[in-house]
CSV table of C-alpha atoms (C1' of nucleotides) in Angstrom, one decimal:
chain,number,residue,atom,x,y,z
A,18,UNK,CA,-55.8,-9.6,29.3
A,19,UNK,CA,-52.2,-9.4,29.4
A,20,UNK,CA,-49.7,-8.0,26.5
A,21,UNK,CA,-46.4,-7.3,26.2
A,22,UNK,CA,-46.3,-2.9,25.8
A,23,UNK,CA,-43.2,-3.6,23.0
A,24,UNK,CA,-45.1,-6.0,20.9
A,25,UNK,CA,-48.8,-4.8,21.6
A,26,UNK,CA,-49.4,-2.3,24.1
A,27,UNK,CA,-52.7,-0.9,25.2
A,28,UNK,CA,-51.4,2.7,23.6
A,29,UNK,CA,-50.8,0.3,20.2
A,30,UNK,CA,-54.5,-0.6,20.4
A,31,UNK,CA,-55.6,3.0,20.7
A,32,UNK,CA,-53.9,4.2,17.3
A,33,UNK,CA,-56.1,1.2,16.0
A,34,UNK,CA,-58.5,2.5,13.4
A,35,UNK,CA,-61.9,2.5,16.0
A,36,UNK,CA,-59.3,1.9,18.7
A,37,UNK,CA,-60.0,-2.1,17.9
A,38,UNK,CA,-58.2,-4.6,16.8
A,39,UNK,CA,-58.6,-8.4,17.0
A,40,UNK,CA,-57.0,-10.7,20.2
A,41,UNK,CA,-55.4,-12.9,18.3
A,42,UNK,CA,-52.3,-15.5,18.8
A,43,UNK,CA,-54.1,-17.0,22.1
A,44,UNK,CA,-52.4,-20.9,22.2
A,45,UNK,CA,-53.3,-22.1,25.7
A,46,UNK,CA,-56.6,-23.8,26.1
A,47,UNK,CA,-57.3,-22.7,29.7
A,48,UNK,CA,-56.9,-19.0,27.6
A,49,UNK,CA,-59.2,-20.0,24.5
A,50,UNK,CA,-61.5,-21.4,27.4
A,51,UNK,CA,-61.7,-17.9,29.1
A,52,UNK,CA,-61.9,-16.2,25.7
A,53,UNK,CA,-64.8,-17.8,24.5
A,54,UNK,CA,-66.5,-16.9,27.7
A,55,UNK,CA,-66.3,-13.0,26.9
A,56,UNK,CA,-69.5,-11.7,25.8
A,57,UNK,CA,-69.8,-7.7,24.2
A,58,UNK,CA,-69.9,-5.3,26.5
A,59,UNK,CA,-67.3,-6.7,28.8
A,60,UNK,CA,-64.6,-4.7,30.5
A,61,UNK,CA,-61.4,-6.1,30.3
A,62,UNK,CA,-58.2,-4.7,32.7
A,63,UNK,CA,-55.2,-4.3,30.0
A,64,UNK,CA,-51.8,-5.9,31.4
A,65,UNK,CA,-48.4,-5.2,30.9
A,66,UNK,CA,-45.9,-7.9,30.7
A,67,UNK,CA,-42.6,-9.0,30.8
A,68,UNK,CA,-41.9,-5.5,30.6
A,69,UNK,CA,-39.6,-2.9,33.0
A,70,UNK,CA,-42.3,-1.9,35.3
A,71,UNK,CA,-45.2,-4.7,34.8
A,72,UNK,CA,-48.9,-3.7,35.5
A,73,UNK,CA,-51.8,-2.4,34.7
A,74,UNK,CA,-52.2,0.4,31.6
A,75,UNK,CA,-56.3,0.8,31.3
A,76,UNK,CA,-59.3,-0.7,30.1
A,77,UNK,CA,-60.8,-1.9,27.2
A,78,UNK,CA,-64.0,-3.3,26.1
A,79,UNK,CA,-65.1,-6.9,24.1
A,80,UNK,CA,-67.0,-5.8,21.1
A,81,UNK,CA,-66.4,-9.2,19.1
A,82,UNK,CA,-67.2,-12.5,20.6
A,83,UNK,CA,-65.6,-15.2,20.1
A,84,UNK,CA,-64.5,-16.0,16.5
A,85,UNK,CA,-62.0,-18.5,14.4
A,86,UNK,CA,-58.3,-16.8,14.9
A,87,UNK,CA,-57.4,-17.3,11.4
A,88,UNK,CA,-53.9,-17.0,12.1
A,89,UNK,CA,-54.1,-20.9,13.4
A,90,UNK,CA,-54.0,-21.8,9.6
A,91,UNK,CA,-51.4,-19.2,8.3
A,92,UNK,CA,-48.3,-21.2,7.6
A,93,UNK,CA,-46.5,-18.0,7.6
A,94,UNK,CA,-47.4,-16.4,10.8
A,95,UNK,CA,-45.7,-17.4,14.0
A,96,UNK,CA,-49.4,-18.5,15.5
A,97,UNK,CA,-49.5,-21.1,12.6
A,98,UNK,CA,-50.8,-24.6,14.3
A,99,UNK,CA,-50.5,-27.6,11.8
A,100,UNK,CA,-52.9,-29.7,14.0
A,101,UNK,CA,-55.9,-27.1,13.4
A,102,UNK,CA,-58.6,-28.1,11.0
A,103,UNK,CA,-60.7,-25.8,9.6
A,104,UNK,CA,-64.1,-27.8,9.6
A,105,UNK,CA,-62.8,-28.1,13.5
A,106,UNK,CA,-61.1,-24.7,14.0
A,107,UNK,CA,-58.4,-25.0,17.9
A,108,UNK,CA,-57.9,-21.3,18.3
A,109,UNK,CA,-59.8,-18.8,18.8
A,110,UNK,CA,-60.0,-14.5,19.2
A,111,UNK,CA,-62.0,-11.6,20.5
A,112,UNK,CA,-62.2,-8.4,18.7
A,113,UNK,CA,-61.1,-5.7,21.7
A,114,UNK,CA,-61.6,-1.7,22.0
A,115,UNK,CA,-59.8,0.9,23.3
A,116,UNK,CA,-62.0,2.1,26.6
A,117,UNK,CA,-59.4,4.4,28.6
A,118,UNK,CA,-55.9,4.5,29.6
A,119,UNK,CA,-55.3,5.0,33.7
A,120,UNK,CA,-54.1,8.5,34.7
A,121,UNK,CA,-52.5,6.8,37.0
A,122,UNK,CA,-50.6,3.2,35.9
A,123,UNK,CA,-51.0,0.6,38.3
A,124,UNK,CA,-47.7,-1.0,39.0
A,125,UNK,CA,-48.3,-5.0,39.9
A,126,UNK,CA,-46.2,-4.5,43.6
A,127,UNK,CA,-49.2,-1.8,44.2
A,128,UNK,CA,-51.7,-4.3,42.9
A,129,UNK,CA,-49.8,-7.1,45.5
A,130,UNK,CA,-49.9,-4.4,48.2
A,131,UNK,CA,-54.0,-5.0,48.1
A,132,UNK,CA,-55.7,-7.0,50.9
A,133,UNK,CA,-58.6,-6.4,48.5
A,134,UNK,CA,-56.8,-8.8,45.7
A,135,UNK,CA,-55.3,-11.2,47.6
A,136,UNK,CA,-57.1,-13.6,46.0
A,137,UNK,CA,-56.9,-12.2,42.6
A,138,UNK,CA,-55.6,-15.0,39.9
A,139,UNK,CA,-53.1,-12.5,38.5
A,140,UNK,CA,-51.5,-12.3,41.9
A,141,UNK,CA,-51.3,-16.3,42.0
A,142,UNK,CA,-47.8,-17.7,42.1
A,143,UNK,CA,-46.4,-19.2,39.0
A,144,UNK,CA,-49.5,-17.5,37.0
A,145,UNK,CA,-49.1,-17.7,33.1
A,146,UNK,CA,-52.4,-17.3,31.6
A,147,UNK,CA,-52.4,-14.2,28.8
A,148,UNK,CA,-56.6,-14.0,29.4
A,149,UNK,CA,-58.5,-14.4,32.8
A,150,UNK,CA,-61.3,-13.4,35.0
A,151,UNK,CA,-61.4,-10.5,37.0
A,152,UNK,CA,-64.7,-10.3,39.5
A,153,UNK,CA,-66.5,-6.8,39.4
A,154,UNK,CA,-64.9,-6.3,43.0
A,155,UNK,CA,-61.3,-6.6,41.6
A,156,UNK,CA,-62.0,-4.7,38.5
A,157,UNK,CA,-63.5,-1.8,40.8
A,158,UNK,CA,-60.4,-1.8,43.2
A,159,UNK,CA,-58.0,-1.7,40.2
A,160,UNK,CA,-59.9,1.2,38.5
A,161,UNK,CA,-60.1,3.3,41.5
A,162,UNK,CA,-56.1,2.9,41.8
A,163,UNK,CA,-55.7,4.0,38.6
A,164,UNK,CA,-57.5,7.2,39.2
A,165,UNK,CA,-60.8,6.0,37.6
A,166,UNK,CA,-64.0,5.8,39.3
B,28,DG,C1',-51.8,-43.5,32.3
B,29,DC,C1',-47.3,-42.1,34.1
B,30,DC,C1',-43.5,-39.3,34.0
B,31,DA,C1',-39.2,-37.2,32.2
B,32,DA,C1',-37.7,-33.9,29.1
B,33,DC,C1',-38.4,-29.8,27.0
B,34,DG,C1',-40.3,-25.3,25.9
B,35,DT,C1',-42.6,-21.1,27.4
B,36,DT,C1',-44.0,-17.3,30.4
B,37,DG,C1',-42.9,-13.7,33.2
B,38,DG,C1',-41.0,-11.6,37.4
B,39,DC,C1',-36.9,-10.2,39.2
C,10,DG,C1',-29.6,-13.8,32.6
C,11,DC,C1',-31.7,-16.7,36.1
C,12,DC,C1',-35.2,-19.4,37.8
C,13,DA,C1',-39.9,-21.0,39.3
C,14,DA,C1',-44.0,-22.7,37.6
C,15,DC,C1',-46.5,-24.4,34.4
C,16,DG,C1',-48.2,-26.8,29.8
C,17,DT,C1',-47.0,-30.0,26.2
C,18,DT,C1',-44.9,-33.9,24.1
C,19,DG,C1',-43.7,-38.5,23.5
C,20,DG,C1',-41.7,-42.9,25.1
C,21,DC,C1',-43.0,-46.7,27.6
DNA sequence: GCCAACGTTGGC
DNA sequence: GCCAACGTTGGC
């Protein structure tokens, strides 16, 4: 899951009360699609974006499946989306928690330096999706790099 | 259903 | 700030 470390960064959701806070403000359906796939328990790689050194921070953990995001109907919040119905709700969100931040923070040209992830859909040119899939494989290869086992 | 225009993401 | 790569919108 990718976030950008000024707006929400994996240390932001670690000063969460529980370390958790809700995924919200997802507006791509390919996304939503991946979200709604997560199921408790799973391990999610924490991204940083569009940020000075981009890469990844740590790990957290899905401990909130898939859920309304709310914000779709706020008219105030810049998530608001006049085409979602309630009875029918478009967006959706995960509620994520703090797992462990990398000793080591894994810099995406060390991540491209990997024959292991070559194939990896973060690596993929022209990639813009906030939330996908990770195999174990990648996940494992990533973790080691950032100094956990 | 096609496609141009436009907006957004995100690395550099 | 630039630009490539998308996704979305809307005219036709």
């Amino acid at each position: 899951m990718k976030s950008e470390p000024d707006v929400f960064g994996l240390a932001h959701l670690q000063q969460r009360p529980h370390g958790t806070a809700p995924w919200d403000g997802v507006r791509n359906y390919q996304a939503r699609n991946f979200l709604r796939a997560m199921q408790v328990g799973d391990r999610v790689l924490f991204y940083h974006s569009s940020c000075e050194v981009p890469g990844v921070a740590g790990i957290a953990e899905i401990v909130g499946e898939a859920r309304p995001d709310e914000s779709q109907f706020d008219k105030k919040s810049e998530f608001y989306d006049a085409g979602a119905k309630r009875d029918n709700p478009r967006w959706s969100l995960v509620d994520v928690k703090f797992i462990a931040e990398f000793p080591k923070f894994v810099p995406l040209p060390t991540l491209r330096e990997q024959p292991a992830l070559k194939n990896m859909r973060l690596l993929s040119p022209g990639n813009r999706l906030s939330v996908m899939p990770v195999t174990p494989a990648e996940f494992k290869t990533i973790s080691k790099l950032g100094g956990l086992k």
